[in-house]
Short mmCIF file of C-alpha atoms in Angstrom, two decimals:
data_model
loop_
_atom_site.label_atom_id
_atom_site.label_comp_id
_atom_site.label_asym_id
_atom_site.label_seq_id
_atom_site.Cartn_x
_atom_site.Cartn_y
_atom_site.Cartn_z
CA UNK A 202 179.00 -100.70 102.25
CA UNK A 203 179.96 -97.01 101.88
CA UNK A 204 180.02 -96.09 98.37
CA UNK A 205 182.61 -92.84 97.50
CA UNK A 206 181.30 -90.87 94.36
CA UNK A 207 183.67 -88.45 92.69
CA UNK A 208 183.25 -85.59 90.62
CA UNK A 209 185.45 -85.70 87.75
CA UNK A 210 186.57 -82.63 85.65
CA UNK A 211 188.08 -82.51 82.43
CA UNK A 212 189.40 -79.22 81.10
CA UNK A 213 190.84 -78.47 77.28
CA UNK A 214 191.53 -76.09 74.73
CA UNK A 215 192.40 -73.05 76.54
CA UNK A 216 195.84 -72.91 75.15
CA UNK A 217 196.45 -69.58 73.38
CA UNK A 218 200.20 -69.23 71.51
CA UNK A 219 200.28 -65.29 73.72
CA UNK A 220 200.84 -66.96 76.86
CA UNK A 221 198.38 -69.78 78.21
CA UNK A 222 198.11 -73.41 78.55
CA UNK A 223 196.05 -75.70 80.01
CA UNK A 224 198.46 -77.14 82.76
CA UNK A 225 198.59 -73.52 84.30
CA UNK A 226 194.82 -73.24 84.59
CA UNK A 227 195.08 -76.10 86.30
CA UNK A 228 197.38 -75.52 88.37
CA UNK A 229 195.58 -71.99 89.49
CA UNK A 230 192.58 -74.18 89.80
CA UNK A 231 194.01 -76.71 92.31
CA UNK A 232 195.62 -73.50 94.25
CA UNK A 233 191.98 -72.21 94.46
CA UNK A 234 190.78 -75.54 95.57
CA UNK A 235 193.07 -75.83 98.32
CA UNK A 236 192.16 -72.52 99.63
CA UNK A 237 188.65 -73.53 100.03
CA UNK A 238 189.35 -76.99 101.32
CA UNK A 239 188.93 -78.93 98.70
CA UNK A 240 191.03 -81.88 98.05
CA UNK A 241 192.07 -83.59 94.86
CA UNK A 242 191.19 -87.49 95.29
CA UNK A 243 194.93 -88.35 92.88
CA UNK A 244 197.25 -86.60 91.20
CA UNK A 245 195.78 -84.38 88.25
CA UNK A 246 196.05 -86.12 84.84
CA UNK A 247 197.34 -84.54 81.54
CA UNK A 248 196.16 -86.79 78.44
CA UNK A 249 197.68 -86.35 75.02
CA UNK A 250 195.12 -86.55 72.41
CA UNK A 251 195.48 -87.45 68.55
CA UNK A 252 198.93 -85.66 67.52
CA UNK A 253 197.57 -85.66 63.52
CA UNK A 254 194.33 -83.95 64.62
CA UNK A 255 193.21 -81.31 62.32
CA UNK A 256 192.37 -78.72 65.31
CA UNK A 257 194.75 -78.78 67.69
CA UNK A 258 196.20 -76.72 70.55
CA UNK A 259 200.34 -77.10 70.85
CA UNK A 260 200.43 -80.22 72.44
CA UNK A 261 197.11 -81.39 72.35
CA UNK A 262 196.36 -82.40 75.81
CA UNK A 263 193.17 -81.91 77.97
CA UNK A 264 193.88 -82.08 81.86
CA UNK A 265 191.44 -83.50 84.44
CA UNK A 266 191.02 -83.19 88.11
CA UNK A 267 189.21 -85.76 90.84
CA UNK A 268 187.51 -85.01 93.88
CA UNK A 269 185.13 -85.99 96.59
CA UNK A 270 181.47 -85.24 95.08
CA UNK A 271 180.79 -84.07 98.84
CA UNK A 272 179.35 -80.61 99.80
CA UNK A 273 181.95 -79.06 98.28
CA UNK A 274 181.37 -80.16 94.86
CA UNK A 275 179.24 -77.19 93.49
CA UNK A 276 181.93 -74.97 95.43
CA UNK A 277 184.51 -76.92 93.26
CA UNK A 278 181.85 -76.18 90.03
CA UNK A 279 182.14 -72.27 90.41
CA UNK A 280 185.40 -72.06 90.87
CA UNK A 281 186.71 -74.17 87.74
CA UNK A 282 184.31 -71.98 85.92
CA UNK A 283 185.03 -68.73 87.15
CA UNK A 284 189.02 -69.57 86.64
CA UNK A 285 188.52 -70.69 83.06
CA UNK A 286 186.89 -67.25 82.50
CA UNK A 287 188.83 -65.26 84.00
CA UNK A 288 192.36 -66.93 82.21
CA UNK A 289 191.70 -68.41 79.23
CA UNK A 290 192.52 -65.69 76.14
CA UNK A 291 188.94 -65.52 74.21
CA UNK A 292 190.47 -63.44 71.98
CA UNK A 293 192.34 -66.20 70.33
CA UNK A 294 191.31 -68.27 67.56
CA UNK A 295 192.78 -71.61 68.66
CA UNK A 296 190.86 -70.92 71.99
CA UNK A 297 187.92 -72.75 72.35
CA UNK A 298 187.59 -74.45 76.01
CA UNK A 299 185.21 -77.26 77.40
CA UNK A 300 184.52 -78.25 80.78
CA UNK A 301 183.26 -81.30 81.57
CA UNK A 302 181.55 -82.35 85.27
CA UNK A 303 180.88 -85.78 85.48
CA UNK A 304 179.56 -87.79 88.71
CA UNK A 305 180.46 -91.61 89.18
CA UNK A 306 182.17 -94.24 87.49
CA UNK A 307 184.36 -94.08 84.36
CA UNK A 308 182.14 -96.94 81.96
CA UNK A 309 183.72 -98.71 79.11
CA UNK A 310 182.00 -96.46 76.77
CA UNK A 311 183.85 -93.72 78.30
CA UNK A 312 187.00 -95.90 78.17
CA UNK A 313 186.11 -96.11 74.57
CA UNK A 314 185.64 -92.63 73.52
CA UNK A 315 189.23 -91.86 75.17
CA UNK A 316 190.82 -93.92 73.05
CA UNK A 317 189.26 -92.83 69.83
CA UNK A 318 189.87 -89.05 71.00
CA UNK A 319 193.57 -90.23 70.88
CA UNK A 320 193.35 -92.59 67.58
CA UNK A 321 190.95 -90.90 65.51
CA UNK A 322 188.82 -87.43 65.21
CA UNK A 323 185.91 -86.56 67.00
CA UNK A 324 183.71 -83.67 66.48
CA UNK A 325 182.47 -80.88 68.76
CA UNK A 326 178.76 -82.08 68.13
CA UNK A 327 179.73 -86.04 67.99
CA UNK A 328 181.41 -84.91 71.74
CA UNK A 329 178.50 -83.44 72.86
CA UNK A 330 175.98 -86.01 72.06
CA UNK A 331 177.95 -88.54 73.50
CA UNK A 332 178.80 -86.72 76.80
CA UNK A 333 174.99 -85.67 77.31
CA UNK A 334 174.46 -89.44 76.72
CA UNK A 335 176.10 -90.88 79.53
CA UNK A 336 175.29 -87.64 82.22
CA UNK A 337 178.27 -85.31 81.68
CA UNK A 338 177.41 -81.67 82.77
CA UNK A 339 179.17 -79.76 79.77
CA UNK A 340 179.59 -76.37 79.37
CA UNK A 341 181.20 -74.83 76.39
CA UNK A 342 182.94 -71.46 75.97
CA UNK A 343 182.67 -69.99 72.25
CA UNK A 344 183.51 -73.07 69.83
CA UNK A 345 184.02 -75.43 73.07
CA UNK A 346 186.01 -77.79 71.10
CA UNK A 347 187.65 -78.25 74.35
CA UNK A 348 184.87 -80.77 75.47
CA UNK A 349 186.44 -83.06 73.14
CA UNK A 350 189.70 -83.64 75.47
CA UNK A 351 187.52 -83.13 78.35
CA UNK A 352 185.69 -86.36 78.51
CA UNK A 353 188.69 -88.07 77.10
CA UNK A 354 190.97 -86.89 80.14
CA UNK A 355 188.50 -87.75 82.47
CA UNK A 356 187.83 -91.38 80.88
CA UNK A 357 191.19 -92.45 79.61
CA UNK A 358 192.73 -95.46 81.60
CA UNK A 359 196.16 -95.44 82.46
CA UNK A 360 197.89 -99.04 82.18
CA UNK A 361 201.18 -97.22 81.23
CA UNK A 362 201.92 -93.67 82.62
CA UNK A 363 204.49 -91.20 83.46
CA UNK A 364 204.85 -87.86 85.69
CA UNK A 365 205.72 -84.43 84.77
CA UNK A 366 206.80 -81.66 87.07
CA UNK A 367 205.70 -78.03 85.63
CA UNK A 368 207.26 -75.09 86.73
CA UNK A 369 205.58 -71.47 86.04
CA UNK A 370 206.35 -68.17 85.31
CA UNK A 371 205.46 -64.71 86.43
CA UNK A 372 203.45 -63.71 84.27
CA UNK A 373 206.06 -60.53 83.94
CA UNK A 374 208.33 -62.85 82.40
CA UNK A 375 205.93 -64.12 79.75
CA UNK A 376 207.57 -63.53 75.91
CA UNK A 377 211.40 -62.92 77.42
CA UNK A 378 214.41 -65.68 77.81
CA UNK A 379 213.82 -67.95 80.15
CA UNK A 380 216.47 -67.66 82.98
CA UNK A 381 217.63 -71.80 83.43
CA UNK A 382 220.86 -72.13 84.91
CA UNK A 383 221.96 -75.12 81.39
CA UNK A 384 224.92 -76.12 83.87
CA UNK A 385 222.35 -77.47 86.36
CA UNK A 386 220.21 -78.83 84.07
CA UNK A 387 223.20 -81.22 82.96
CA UNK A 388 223.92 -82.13 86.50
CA UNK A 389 220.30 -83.07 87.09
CA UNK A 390 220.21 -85.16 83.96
CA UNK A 391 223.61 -87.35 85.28
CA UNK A 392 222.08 -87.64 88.54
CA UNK A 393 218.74 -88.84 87.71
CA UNK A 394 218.25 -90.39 83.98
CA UNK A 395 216.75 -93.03 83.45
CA UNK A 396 214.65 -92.26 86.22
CA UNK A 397 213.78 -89.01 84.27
CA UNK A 398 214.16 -88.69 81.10
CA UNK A 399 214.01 -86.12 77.76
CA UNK A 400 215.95 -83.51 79.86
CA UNK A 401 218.69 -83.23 76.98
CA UNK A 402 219.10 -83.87 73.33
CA UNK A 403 222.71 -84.48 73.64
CA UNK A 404 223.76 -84.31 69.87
CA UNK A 405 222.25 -81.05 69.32
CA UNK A 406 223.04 -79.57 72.78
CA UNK A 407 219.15 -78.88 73.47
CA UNK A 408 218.09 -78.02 76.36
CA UNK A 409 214.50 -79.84 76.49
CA UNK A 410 213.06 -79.45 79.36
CA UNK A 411 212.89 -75.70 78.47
CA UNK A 412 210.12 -74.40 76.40
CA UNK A 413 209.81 -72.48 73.25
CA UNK A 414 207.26 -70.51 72.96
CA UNK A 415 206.00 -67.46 75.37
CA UNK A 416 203.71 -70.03 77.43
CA UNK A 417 203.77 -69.97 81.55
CA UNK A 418 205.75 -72.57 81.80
CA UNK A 419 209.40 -72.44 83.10
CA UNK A 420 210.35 -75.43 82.41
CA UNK A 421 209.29 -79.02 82.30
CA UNK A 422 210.78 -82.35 83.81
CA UNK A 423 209.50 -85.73 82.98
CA UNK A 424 209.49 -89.05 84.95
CA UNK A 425 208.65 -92.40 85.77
CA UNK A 426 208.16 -91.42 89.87
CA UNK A 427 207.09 -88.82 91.80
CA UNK A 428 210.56 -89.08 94.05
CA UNK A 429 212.87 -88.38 91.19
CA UNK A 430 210.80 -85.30 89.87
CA UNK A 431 211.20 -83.78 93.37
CA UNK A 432 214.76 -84.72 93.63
CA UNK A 433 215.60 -83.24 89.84
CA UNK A 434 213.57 -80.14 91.14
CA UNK A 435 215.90 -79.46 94.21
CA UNK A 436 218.85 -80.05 91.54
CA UNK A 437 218.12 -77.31 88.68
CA UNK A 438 218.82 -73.58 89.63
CA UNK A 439 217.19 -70.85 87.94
CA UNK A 440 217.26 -67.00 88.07
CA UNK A 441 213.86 -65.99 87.88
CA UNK A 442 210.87 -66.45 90.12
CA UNK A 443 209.16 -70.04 90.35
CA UNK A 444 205.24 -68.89 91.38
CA UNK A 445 203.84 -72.29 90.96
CA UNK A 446 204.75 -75.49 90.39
CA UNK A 447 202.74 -78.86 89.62
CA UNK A 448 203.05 -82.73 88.97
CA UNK A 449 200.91 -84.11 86.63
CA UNK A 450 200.17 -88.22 85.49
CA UNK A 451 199.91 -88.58 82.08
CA UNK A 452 200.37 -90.79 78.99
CA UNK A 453 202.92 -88.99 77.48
CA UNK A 454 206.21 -91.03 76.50
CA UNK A 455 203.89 -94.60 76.27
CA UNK A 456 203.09 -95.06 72.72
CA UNK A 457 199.49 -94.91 73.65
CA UNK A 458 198.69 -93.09 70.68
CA UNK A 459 200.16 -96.15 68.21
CA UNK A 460 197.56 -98.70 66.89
CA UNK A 461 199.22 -102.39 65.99
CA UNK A 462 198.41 -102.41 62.13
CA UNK A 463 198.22 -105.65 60.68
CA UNK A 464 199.31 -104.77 57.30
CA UNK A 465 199.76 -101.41 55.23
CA UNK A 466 197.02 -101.33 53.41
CA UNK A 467 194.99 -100.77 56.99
CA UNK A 468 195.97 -97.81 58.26
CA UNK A 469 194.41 -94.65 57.71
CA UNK A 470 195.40 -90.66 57.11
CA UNK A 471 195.94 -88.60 60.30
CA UNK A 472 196.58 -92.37 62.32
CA UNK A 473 199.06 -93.27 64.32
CA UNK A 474 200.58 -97.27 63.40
CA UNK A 475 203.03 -99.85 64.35
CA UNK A 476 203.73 -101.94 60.74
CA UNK A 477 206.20 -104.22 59.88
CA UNK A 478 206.88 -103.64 55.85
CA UNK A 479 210.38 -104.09 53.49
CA UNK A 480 212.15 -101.68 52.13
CA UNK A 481 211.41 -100.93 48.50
CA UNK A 482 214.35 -97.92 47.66
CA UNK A 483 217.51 -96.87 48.92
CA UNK A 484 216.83 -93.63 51.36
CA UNK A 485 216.79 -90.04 49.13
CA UNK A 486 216.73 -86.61 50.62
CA UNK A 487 215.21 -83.68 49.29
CA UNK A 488 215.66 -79.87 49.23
CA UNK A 489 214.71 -78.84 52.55
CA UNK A 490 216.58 -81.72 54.30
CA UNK A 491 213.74 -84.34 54.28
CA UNK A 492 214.35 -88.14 53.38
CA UNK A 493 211.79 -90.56 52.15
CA UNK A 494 211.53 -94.08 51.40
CA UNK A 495 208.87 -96.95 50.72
CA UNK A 496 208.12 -99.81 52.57
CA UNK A 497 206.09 -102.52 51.00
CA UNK A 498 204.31 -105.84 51.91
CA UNK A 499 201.26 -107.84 50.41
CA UNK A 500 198.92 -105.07 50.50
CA UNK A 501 200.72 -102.16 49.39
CA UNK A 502 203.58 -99.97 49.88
CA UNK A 503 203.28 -96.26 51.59
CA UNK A 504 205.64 -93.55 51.78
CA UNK A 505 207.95 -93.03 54.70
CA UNK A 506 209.53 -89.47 55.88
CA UNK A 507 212.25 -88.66 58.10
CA UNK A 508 211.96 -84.99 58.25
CA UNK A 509 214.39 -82.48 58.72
CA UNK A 510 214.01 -81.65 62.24
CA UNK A 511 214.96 -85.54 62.89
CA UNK A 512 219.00 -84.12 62.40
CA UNK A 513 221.17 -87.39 62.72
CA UNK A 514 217.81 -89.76 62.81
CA UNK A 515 218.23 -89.19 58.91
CA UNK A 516 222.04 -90.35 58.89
CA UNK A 517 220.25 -93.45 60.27
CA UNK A 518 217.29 -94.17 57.72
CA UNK A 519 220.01 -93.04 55.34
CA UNK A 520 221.80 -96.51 56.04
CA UNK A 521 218.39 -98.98 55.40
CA UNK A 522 218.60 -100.73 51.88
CA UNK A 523 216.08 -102.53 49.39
CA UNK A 524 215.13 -105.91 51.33
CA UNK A 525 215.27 -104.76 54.52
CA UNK A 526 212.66 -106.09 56.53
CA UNK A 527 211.62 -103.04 59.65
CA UNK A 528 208.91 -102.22 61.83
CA UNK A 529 207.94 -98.61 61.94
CA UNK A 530 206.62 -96.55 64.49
CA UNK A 531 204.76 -92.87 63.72
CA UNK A 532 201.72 -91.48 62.13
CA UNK A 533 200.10 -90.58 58.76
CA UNK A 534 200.43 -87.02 57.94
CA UNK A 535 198.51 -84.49 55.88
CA UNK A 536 200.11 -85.42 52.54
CA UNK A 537 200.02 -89.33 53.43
CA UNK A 538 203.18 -90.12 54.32
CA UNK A 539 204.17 -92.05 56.99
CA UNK A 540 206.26 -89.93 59.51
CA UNK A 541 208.46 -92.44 61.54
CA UNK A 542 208.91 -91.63 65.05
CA UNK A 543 211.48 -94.71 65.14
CA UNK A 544 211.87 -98.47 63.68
CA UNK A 545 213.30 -101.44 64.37
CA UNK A 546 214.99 -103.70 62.30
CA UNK A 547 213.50 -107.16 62.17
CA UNK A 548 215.81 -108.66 59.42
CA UNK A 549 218.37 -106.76 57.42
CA UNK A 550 219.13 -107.82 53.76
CA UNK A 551 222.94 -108.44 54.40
CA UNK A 552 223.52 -110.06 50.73
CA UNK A 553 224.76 -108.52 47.83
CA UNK A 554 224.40 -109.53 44.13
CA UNK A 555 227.67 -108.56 42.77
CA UNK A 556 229.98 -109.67 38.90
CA UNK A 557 231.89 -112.70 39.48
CA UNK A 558 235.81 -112.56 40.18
CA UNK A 559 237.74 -113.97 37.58
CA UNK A 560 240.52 -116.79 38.38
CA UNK A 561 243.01 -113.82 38.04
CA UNK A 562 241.65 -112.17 40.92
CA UNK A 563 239.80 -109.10 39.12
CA UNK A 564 236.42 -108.56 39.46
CA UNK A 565 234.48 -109.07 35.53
CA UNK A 566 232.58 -106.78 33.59
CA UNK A 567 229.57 -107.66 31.80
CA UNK A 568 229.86 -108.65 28.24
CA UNK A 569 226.75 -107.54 27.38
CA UNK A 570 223.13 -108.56 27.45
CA UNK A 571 222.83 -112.21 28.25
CA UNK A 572 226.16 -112.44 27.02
CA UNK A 573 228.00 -113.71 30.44
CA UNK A 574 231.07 -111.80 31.64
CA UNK A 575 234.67 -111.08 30.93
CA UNK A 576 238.05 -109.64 32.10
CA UNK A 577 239.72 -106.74 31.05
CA UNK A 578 242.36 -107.67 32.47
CA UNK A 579 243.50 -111.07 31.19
CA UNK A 580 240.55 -111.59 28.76
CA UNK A 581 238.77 -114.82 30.56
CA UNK A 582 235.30 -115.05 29.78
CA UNK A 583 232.20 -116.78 31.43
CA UNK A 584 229.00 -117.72 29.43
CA UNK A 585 226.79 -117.81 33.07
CA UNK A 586 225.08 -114.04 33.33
CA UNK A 587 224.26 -114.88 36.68
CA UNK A 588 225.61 -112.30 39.18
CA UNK A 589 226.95 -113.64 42.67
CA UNK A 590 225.69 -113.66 46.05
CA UNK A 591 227.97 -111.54 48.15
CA UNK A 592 227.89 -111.57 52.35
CA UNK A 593 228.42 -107.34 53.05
CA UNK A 594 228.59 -105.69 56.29
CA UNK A 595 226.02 -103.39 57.53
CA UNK A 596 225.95 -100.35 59.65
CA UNK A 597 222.61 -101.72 61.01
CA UNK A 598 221.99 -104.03 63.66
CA UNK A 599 219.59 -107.02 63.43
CA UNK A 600 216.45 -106.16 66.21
CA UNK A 601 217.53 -102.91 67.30
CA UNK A 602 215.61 -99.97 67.74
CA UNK A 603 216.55 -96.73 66.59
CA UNK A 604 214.94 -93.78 67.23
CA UNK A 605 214.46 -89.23 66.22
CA UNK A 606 216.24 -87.32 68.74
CA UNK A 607 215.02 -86.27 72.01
CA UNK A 608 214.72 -82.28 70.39
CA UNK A 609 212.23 -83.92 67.43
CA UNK A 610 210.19 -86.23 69.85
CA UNK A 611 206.52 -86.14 69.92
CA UNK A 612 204.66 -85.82 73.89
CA UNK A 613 203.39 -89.85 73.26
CA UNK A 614 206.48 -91.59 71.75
CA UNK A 615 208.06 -93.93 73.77
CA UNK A 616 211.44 -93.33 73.81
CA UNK A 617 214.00 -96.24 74.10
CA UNK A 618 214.79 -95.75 77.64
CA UNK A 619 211.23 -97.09 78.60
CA UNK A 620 210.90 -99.73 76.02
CA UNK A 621 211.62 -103.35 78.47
#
């Protein structure tokens, strides 16, 4: 039997908020690679880590590359190396990279790590101990908080994934309007959704598969196949140079990041939760736009935020009431509330406790503290204080999802177009 090894390279926390991500690195890596020969063994992965993590880079995501651990291999070393020196902006706070050569099989350990690098935190030095312990070769550029990611996007497995197609800049271009023809960008989304998806946050008019900030990237199309990323590419027309472009597997847009709580009183700060809890308060917002609630059950209650950014989401929440019964999907924030990503409704409280109708056909007032009820207008009263159950119609509907816009949406929610 012929046994393949591969070398396996994870790559994270070059981002820098002047003008570099990780994906690009990448991306000049594999370019380099291919002019020397070497091949990559699968498409290159970008993992999402913990979106609550207390260091972070914009998104959060380590990449990782796979190929033959042939002769090449140490050719393959120098050059990741050499690349992450020569792009990666040391002058940057927020940029710490890690690289991360591992040889052989991804163990359940490994398996394990990944997923607390995406549920939990994990230290630089827990990191290192851990990779020296099962073999990694790690190397680590000032902080190297980027070996954190590293190992994770080289050990994650993917059960549910998705594809993104990255388009870069010249680096000219860097800091100035990004020149996206928005007409095209439609067209691609009629011609291809639900194939791809988050091109266009329709209620806003948002063009999402642009970016914000001066990074390399172009723009940014997301999938569920290869074929309709290359198809959506040939569709959108821009006005600028394209000097690179890349597809990348990834867990975005799977709800990896969401544990299955099994009540509220379980979940932790800076976690990410499924939980199924009733709804203590009618919906309030705030100065600033925000709206919070409580949900309760048997262990607790916690508070739950629909923040500002969410735009119409909040219109939604807006419409819960006291007794509804929901499942919630998000993560625990710095001041410990619960930020919902979206819900379902399980049961909604469709009864309300209302003053009985007198035989005259007017509704009764109360006569006072455990005095029963009367009529104003033809004087009957009642002794009974009790009120009466009342069927209403809701704007809500029984099992449905509902979920923040596409312009709000964190890289791991699942939106609704994916959920079977």
């Amino acid at each position: 039997m012929i046994i393949i090894k591969y070398l396996h390279i994870g790559i994270d926390d070059t981002d820098s908020p002047d003008g570099m991500c990780t994906t690009y690195l990448a991306s000049q890596i594999i370019n380099e690679f291919k002019g020397n020969g070497i091949e990559l063994a699968e498409y290159p992965r970008l993992i999402r880590l913990n979106p609550f993590a207390r260091f972070k880079t914009r998104g959060n995501g380590g990449v990782s590359l796979k190929i033959l651990n042939d002769d090449k291999a140490n050719l393959a070393r120098r050059i990741v190396l050499s690349k992450v020196e020569e792009l990666s902006m040391f002058d940057c706070d927020n940029t710490n990279p890690g690289v991360i050569f591992y040889e052989g099989k991804i163990t359940k350990e490994m398996q394990d790590y990944a997923f607390r690098a995406i549920y939990e935190f994990i230290t630089i030095d827990e990191a290192e101990e851990f990779g020296k312990s099962v073999g990694c070769e790690i190397h680590k550029f000032k902080k190297g908080r980027g070996i954190i990611g590293s190992i994770a996007a080289i050990s994650l497995p993917l059960s549910d994934y998705t594809f993104e197609l990255l388009t870069y800049r010249d680096s000219k271009n860097y800091g100035t309007k990004r020149q996206i023809d928005y007409e095209s960008v439609y067209e691609m989304d009629k011609k291809t959704f639900p194939d791809t998806f988050e091109n266009i946050d329709y209620s806003e008019d948002y063009i999402a598969i642009e970016p914000k900030t001066p990074c390399p990237v172009l723009y940014g199309i997301r999938s569920n196949t290869v074929e309709s990323l290359e198809n959506a590419k040939n569709i959108v027309k821009v006005k600028e140079p394209i000097v690179d472009w890349c597809i990348f597997k990834t867990n975005q847009h799977t709800d990896m990041h969401i544990q299955k709580a099994q009540n509220i009183s379980n979940m932790n700060q800076f976690g990410c939760y499924e939980v199924v809890g009733e709804v203590k308060n009618k919906p309030t917002i705030i100065d600033g736009g925000h709206m919070f609630f409580y949900i309760t059950d048997e262990s607790g209650e916690i508070e739950c935020g629909a923040y500002e950014p969410t735009k119409n989401f909040r219109k939604t929440v807006s419409y819960l009431m006291p007794g509804d019964i929901i499942k919630v999907f998000g993560g625990i924030g710095e001041q410990n509330t619960f930020n919902i990503e979206k819900f379902q409704v399980l049961q909604l409280n469709d009864v309300e406790y209302q003053n009985p109708i007198c035989e005259c056909g007017k509704r009764m007032t109360s006569a006072g503290k455990n005095k029963g009820f009367k009529c104003k207008k033809c004087g009957n009263k009642i002794k009974s204080s009790e009120k009466v159950p009342v069927k209403i119609s809701r704007k809500l509907i029984n099992s449905k999802f509902y979920e923040t816009p596409v312009s709000a949406r964190r890289h791991l929610s699942k939106p609704l177009c994916r959920i079977k």
